[in-house]
mmCIF file of C-alpha atoms in Angstrom:
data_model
loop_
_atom_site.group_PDB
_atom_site.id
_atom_site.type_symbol
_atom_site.label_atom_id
_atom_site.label_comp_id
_atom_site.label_asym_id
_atom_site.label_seq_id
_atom_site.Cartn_x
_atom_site.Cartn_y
_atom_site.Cartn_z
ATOM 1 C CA UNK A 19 125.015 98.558 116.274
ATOM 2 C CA UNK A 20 126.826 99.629 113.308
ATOM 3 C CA UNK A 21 128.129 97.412 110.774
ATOM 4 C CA UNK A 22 131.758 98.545 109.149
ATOM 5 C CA UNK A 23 130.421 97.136 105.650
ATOM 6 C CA UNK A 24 126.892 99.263 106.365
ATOM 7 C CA UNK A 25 127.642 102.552 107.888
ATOM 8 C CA UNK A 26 125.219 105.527 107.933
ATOM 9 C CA UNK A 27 126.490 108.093 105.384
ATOM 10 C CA UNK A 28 125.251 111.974 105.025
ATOM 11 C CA UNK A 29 122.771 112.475 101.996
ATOM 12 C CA UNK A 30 121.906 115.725 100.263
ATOM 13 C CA UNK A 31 118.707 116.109 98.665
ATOM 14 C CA UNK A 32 119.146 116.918 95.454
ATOM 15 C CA UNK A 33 115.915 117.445 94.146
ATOM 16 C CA UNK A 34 111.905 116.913 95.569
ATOM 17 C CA UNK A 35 109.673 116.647 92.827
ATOM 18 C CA UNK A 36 105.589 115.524 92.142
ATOM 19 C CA UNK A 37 104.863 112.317 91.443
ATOM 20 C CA UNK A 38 101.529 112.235 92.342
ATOM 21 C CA UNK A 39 98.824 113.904 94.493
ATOM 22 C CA UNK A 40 100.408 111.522 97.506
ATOM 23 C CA UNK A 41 103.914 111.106 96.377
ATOM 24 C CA UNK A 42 106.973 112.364 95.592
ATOM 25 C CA UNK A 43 110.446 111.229 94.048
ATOM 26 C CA UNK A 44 113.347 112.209 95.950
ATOM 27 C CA UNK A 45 116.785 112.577 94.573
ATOM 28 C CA UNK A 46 119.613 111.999 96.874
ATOM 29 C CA UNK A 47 123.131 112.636 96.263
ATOM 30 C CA UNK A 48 125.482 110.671 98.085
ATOM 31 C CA UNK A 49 129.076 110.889 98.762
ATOM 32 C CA UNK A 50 130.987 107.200 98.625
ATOM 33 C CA UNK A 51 127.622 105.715 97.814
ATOM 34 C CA UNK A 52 129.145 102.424 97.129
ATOM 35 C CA UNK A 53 126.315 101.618 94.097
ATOM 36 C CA UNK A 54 123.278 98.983 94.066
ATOM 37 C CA UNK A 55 121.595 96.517 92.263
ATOM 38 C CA UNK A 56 117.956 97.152 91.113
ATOM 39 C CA UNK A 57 115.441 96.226 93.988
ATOM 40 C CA UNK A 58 117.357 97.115 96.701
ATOM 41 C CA UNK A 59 116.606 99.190 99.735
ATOM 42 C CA UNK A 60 118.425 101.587 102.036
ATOM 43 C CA UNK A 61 117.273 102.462 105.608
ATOM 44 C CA UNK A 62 116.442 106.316 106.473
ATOM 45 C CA UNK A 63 117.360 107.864 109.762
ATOM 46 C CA UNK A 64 115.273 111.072 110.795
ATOM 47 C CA UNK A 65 117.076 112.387 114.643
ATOM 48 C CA UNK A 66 114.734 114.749 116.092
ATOM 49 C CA UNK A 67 116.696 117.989 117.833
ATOM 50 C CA UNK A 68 115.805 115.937 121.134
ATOM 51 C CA UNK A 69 117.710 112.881 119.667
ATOM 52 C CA UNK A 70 114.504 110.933 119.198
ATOM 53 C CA UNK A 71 115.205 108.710 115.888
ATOM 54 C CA UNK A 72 112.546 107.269 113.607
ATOM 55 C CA UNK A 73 114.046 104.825 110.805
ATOM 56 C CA UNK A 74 112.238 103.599 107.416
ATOM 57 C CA UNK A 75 113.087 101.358 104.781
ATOM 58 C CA UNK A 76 112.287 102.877 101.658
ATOM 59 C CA UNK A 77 112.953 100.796 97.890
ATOM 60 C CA UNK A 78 115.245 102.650 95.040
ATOM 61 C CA UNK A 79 113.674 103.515 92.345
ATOM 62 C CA UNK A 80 116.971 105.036 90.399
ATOM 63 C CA UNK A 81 118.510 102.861 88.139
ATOM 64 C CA UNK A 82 122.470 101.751 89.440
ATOM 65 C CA UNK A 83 125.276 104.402 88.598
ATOM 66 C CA UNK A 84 123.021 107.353 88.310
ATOM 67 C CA UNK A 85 123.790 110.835 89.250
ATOM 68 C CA UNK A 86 122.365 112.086 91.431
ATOM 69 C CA UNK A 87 122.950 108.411 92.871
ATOM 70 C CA UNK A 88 120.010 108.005 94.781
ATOM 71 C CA UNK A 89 116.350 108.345 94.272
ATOM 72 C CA UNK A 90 113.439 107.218 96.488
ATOM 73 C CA UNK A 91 109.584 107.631 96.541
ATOM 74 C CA UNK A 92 107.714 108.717 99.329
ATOM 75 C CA UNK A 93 104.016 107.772 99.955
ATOM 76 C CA UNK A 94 102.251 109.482 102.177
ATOM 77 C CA UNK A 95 101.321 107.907 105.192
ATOM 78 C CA UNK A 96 98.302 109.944 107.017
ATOM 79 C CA UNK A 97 98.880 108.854 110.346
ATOM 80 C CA UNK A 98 102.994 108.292 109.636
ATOM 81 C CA UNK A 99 105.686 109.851 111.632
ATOM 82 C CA UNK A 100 108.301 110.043 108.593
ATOM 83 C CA UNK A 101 106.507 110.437 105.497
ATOM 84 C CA UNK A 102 104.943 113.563 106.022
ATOM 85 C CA UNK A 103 108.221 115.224 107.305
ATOM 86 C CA UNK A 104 109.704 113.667 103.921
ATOM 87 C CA UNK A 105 107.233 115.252 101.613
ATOM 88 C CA UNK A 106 106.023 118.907 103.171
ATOM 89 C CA UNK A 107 109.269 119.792 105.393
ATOM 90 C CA UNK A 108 112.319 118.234 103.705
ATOM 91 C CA UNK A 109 113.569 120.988 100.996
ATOM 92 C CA UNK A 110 116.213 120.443 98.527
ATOM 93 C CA UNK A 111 119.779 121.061 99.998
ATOM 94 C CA UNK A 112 118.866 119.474 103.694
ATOM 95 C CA UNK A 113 120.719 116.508 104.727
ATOM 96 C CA UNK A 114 119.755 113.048 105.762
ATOM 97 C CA UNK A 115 121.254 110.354 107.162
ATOM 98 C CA UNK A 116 120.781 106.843 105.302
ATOM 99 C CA UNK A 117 122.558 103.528 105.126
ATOM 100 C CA UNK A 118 122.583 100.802 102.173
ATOM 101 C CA UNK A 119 122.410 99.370 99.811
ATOM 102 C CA UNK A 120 120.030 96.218 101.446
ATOM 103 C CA UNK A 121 119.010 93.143 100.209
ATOM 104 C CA UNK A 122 120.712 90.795 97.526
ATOM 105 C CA UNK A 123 117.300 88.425 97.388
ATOM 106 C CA UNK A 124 114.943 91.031 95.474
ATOM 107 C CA UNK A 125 116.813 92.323 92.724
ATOM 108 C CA UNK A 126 117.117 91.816 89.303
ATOM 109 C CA UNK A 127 119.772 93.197 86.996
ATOM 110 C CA UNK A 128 120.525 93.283 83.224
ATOM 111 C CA UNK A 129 121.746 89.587 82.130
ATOM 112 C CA UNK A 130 120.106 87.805 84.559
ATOM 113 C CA UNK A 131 117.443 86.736 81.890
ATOM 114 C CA UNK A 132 113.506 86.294 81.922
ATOM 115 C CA UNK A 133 111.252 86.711 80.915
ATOM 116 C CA UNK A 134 110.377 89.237 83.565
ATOM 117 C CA UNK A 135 106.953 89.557 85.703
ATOM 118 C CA UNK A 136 106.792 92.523 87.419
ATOM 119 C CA UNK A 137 103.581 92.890 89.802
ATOM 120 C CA UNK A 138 103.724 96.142 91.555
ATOM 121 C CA UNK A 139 100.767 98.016 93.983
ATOM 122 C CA UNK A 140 100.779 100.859 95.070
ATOM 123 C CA UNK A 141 104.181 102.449 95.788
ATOM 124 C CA UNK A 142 105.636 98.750 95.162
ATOM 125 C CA UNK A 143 106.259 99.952 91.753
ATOM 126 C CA UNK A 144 109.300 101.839 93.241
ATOM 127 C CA UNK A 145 111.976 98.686 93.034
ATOM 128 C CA UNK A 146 110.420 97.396 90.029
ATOM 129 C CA UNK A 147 110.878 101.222 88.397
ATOM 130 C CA UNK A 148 114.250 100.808 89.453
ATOM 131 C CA UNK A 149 114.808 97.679 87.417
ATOM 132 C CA UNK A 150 112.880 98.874 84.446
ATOM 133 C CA UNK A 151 114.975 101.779 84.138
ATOM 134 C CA UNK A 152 118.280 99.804 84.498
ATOM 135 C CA UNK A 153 116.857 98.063 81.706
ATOM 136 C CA UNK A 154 116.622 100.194 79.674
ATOM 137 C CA UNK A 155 119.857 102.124 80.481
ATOM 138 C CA UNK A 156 121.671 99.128 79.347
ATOM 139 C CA UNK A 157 119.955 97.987 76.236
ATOM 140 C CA UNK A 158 118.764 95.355 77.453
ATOM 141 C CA UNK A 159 115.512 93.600 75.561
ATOM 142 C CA UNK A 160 114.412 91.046 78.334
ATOM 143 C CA UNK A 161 110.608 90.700 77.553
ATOM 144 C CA UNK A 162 109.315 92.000 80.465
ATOM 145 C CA UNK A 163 105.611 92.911 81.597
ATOM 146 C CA UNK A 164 104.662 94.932 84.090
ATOM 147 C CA UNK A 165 101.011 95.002 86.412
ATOM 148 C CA UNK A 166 100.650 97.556 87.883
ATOM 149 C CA UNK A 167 97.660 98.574 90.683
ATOM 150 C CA UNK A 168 97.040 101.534 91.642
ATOM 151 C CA UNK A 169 93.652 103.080 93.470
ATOM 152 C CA UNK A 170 93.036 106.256 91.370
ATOM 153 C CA UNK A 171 94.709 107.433 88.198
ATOM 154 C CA UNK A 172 96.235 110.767 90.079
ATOM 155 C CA UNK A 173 97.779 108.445 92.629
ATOM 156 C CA UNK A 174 99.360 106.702 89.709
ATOM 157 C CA UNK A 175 103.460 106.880 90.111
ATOM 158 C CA UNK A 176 105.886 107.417 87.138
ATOM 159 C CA UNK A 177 102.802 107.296 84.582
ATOM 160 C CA UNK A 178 104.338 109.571 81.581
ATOM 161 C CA UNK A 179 107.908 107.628 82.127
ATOM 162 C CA UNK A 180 106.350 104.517 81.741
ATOM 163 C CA UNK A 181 104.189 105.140 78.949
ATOM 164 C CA UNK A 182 107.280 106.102 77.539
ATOM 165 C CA UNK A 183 109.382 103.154 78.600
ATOM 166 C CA UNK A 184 105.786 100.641 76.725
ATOM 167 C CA UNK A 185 105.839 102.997 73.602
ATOM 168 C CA UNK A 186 109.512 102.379 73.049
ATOM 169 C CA UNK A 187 109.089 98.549 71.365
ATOM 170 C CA UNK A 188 111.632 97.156 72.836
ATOM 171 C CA UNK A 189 109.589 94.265 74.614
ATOM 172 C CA UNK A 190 108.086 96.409 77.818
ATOM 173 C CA UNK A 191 104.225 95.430 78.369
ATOM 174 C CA UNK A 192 102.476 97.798 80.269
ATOM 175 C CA UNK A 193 99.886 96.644 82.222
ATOM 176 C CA UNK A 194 97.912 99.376 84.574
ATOM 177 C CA UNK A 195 94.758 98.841 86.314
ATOM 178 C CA UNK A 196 92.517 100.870 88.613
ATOM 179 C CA UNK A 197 90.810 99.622 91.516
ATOM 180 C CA UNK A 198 88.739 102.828 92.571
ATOM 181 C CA UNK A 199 87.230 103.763 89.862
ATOM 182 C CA UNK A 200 88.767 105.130 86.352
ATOM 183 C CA UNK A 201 88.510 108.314 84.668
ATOM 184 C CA UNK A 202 86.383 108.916 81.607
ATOM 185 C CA UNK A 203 88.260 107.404 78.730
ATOM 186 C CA UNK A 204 90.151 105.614 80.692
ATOM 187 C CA UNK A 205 91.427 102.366 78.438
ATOM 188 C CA UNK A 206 93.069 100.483 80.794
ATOM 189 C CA UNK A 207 92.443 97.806 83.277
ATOM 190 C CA UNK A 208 90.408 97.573 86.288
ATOM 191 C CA UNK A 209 89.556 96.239 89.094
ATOM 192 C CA UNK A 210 92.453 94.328 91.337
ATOM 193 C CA UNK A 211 95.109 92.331 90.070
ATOM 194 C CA UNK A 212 94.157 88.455 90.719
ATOM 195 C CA UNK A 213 94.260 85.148 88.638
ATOM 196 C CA UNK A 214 92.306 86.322 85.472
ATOM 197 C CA UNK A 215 94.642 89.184 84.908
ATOM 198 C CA UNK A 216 97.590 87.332 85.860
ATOM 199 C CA UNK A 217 96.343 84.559 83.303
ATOM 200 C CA UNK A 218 95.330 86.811 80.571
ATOM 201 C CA UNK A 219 98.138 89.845 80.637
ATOM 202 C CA UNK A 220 101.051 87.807 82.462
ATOM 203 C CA UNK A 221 103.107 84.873 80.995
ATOM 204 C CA UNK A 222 102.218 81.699 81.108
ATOM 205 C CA UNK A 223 103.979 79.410 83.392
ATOM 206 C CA UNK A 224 106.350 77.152 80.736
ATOM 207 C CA UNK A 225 107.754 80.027 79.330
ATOM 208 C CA UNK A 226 109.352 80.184 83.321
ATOM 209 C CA UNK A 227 109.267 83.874 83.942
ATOM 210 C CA UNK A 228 110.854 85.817 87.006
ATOM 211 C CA UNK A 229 108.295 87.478 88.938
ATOM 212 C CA UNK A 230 108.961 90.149 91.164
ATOM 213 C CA UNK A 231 105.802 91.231 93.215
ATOM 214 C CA UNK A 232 105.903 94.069 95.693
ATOM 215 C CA UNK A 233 102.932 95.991 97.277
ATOM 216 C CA UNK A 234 101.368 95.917 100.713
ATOM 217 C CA UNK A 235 101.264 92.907 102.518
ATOM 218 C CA UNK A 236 97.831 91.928 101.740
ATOM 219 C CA UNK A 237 98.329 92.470 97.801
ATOM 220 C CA UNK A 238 101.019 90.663 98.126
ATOM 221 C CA UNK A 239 100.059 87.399 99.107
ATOM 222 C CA UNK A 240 96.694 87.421 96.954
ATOM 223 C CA UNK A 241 99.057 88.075 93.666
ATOM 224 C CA UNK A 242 101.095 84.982 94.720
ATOM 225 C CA UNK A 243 98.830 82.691 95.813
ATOM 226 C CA UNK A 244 97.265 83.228 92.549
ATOM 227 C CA UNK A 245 100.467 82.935 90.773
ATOM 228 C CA UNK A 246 101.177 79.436 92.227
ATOM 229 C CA UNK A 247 97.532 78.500 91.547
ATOM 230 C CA UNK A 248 98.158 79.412 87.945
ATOM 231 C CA UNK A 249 101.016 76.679 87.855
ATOM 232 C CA UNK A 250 104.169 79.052 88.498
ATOM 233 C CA UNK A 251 106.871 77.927 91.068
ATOM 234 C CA UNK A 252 107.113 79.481 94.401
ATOM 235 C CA UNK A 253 111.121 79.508 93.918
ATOM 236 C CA UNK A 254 110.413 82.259 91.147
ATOM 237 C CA UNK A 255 108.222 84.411 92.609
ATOM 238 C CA UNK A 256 110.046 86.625 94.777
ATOM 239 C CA UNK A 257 107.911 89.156 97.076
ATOM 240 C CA UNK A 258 108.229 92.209 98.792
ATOM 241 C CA UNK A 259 105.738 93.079 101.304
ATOM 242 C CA UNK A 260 105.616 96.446 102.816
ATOM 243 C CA UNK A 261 103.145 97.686 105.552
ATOM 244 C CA UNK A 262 103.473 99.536 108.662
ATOM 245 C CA UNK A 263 107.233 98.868 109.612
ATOM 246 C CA UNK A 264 107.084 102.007 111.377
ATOM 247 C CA UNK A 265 108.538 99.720 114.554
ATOM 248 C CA UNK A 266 110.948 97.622 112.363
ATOM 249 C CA UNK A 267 114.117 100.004 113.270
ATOM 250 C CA UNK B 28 105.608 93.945 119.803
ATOM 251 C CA UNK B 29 106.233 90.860 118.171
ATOM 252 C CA UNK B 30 103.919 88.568 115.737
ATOM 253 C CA UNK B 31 102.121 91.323 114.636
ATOM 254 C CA UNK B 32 99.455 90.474 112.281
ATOM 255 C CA UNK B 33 101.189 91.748 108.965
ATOM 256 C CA UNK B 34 104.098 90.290 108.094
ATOM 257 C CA UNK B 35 106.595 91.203 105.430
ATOM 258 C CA UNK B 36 109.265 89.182 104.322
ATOM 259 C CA UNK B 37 112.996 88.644 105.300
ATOM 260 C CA UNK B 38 114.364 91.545 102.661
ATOM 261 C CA UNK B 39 113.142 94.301 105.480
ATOM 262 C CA UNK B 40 115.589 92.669 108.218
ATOM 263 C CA UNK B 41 118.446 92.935 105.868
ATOM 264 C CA UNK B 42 119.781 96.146 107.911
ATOM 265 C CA UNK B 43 119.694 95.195 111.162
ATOM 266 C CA UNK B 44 121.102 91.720 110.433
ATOM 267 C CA UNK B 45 123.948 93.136 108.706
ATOM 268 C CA UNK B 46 125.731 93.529 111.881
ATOM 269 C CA UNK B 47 126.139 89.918 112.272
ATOM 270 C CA UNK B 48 127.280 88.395 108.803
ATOM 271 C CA UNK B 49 129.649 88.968 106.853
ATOM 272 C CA UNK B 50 127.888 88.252 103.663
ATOM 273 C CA UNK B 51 124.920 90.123 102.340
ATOM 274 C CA UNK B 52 122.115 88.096 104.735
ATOM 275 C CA UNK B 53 118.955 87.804 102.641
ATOM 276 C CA UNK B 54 120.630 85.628 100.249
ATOM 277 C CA UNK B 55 121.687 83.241 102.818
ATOM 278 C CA UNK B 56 119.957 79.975 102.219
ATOM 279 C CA UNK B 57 118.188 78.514 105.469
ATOM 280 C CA UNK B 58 116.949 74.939 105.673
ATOM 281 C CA UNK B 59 113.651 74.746 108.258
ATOM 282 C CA UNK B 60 114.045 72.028 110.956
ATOM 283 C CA UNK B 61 110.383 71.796 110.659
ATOM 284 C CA UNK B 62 110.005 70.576 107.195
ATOM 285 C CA UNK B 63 113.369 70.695 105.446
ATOM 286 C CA UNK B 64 112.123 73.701 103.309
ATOM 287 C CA UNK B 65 115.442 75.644 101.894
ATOM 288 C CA UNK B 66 115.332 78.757 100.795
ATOM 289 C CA UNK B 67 116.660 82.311 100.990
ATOM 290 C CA UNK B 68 116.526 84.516 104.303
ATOM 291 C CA UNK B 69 114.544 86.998 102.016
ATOM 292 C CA UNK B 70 111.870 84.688 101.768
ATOM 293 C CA UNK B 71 111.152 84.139 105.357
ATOM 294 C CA UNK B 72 108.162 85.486 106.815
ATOM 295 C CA UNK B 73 108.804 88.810 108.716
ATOM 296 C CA UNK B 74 107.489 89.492 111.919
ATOM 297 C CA UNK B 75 108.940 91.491 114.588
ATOM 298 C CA UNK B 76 109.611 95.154 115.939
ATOM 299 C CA UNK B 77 111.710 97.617 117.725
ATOM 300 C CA UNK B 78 112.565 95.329 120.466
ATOM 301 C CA UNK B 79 113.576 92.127 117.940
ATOM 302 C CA UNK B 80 112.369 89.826 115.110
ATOM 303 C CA UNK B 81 111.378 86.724 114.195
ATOM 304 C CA UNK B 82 111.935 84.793 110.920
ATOM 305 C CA UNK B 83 109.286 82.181 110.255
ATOM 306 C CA UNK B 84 109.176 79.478 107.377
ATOM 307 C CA UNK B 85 106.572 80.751 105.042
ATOM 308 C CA UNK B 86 105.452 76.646 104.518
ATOM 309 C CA UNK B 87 105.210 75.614 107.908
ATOM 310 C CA UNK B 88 105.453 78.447 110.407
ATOM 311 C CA UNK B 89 108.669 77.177 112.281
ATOM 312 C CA UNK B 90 110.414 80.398 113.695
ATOM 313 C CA UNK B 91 113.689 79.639 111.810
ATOM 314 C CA UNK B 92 115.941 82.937 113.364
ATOM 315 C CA UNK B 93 115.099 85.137 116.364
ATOM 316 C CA UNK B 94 116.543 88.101 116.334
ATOM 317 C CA UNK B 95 117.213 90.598 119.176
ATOM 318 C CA UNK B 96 119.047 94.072 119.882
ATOM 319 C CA UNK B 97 117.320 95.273 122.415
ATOM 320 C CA UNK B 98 120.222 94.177 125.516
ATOM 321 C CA UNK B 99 123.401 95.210 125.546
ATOM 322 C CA UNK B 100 124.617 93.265 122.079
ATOM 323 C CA UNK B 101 122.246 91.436 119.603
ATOM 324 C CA UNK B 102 121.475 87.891 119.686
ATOM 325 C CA UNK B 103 120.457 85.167 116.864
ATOM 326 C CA UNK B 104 118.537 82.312 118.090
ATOM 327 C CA UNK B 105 118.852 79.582 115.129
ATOM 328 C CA UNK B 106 117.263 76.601 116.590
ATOM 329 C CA UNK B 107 114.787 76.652 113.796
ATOM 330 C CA UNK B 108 117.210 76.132 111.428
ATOM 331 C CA UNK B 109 118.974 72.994 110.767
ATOM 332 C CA UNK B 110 121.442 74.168 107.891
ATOM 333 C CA UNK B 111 122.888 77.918 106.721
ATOM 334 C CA UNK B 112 125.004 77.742 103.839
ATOM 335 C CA UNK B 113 126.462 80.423 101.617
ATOM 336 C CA UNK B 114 126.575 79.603 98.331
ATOM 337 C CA UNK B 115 129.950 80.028 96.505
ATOM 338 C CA UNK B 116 128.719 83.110 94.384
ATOM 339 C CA UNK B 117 127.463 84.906 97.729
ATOM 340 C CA UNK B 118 130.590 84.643 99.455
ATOM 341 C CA UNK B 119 132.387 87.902 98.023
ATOM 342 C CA UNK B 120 130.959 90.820 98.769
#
């Protein structure tokens, strides 16, 4: 079923680029593309030439009113019916069908205030990258800290752009932290993200931030159990879990 | 197919619920029959697959919306929920 207000529209890829050994950022243009709030999703439709469909949700990372107005990034999945197809077949100029924006719950936008505690894993940093850069489009100087996990440093996502985004001084944190081992020189954190990092690089709870964690399911829940053991309130930690939603059409 | 392990949370029905509200339905507050917990659809527990989905209170486990389209139209069960409401903000879209 097809809802008027949701239809599926034709994308173009616009560009496929690196952005790391398992990932890549892919720009999508898309005519009528209504525009979207930072943290929001859109759903993917792959037909095979036998009409076999395979759907995924997949988080912007592109701040709103971008051109090209669309970008998403694609983790590998070894044993994944989609994500493969995404990053070693799909070529810039093919089409794809998509439908969104999704979600009003998960998304923070210029204005809506903070301070701002970003927890990502993984390729959960994609809808936090998206509100960092709207950010930053706008001016805005929300204090705003961002943990982010990732196993290896070559699986880290967006690493120049956000070492950018910290050295700017405008009141970005950047918080990154390793939990399979670190290269040599390697000054950041590691180990996983759990209630001693939270404590020592987040904010504290009376200064009320809004936390936005997003990550596999598993990271997930540790970072916000330890988040309401640390005193914060449930009501302003918002979560989005991702895992293997490969039958979540 | 259902009650798998993982969940994730209500954000990742947003699509597929679409068809049946006319607001955008993560932000749609639910209050649990169970134990009067309110909050947003997003922040239900997700479990659930191709052939529906269930929407459980992440304090007490009550399945607040079932969800199916795998007949001929799709169906929300809501007996787990004692209140919707749409908060005046949500209601343009």
């Amino acid at each position: 079923m097809t809802p008027a207000h949701l239809p599926w529209r034709v994308a173009t890829v616009a560009a496929a680029k690196p952005e790391s050994v398992r990932a890549k950022a892919i720009l999508l243009d898309v005519p009528g593309w209504p525009g979207h709030l930072a943290g929001q999703h859109l759903d993917l439709r792959l037909t095979a030439d036998d009409g076999y469909q395979a759907q995924r949700s997949f988080s912007i990372s592109s701040a709103p009113a971008g051109r090209p107005q669309l970008e998403i990034t694609v983790e590998r999945v070894d044993d994944g019916e989609v994500s493969p197809f995404l990053l070693d077949v799909l070529r810039e100029g093919d089409r794809i069908e998509l439908r969104g924006p999704i979600g009003g719950y998960f998304t923070w936008m210029p204005g809506d205030g903070g301070p701002l505690l970003l927890v990502g894993g993984g390729s959960g940093v994609a809808p936090l990258m998206a509100m960092l850069r709207a950010r930053t489009r706008s001016g805005d100087k929300t204090p705003v800290r961002l943990l982010y996990s990732a196993r290896t440093a070559d699986e880290l996502l967006y690493r120049a752009e956000l070492e950018e985004l910290a050295g700017a001084g405008d009141g970005l944190e950047l918080v990154i932290t390793l939990t399979r081992g670190a290269p040599e020189g390697w000054t950041g954190e590691q180990g996983r993200i759990g209630r001693e990092m939270l404590a020592a690089r987040g904010f504290p709870p009376d200064q009320r931030p809004r936390i936005f964690v997003c990550g596999p399911t598993p990271f997930v829940e540790a970072c916000a159990d330890a988040l309401v053991a640390l005193g914060h309130e449930g009501g302003r930690i918002k979560t989005e879990r991702f895992g293997p939603t490969g039958d979540l059409k | 197919m259902t009650d798998k392990p993982v969940p994730l949370d209500g954000n990742a029905a947003a699509g597929r619920l679409a068809a049946l509200f006319a607001v955008e339905p993560t932000t749609i507050m639910i209050t649990c029959v169970g134990c009067g917990r309110e909050g947003p659809l997003g922040s239900l527990k997700l479990y659930g697959g191709a052939m529906g989905m269930i929407l459980r209170c992440p304090e007490c486990g009550t399945a607040n919306l079932r969800f199916s389209d795998a007949g001929p139209g799709a169906t929300i069960d809501l007996r787990g929920s004692s209140l919707l409401t749409v908060y005046d903000a949500q209601r343009q879209r």
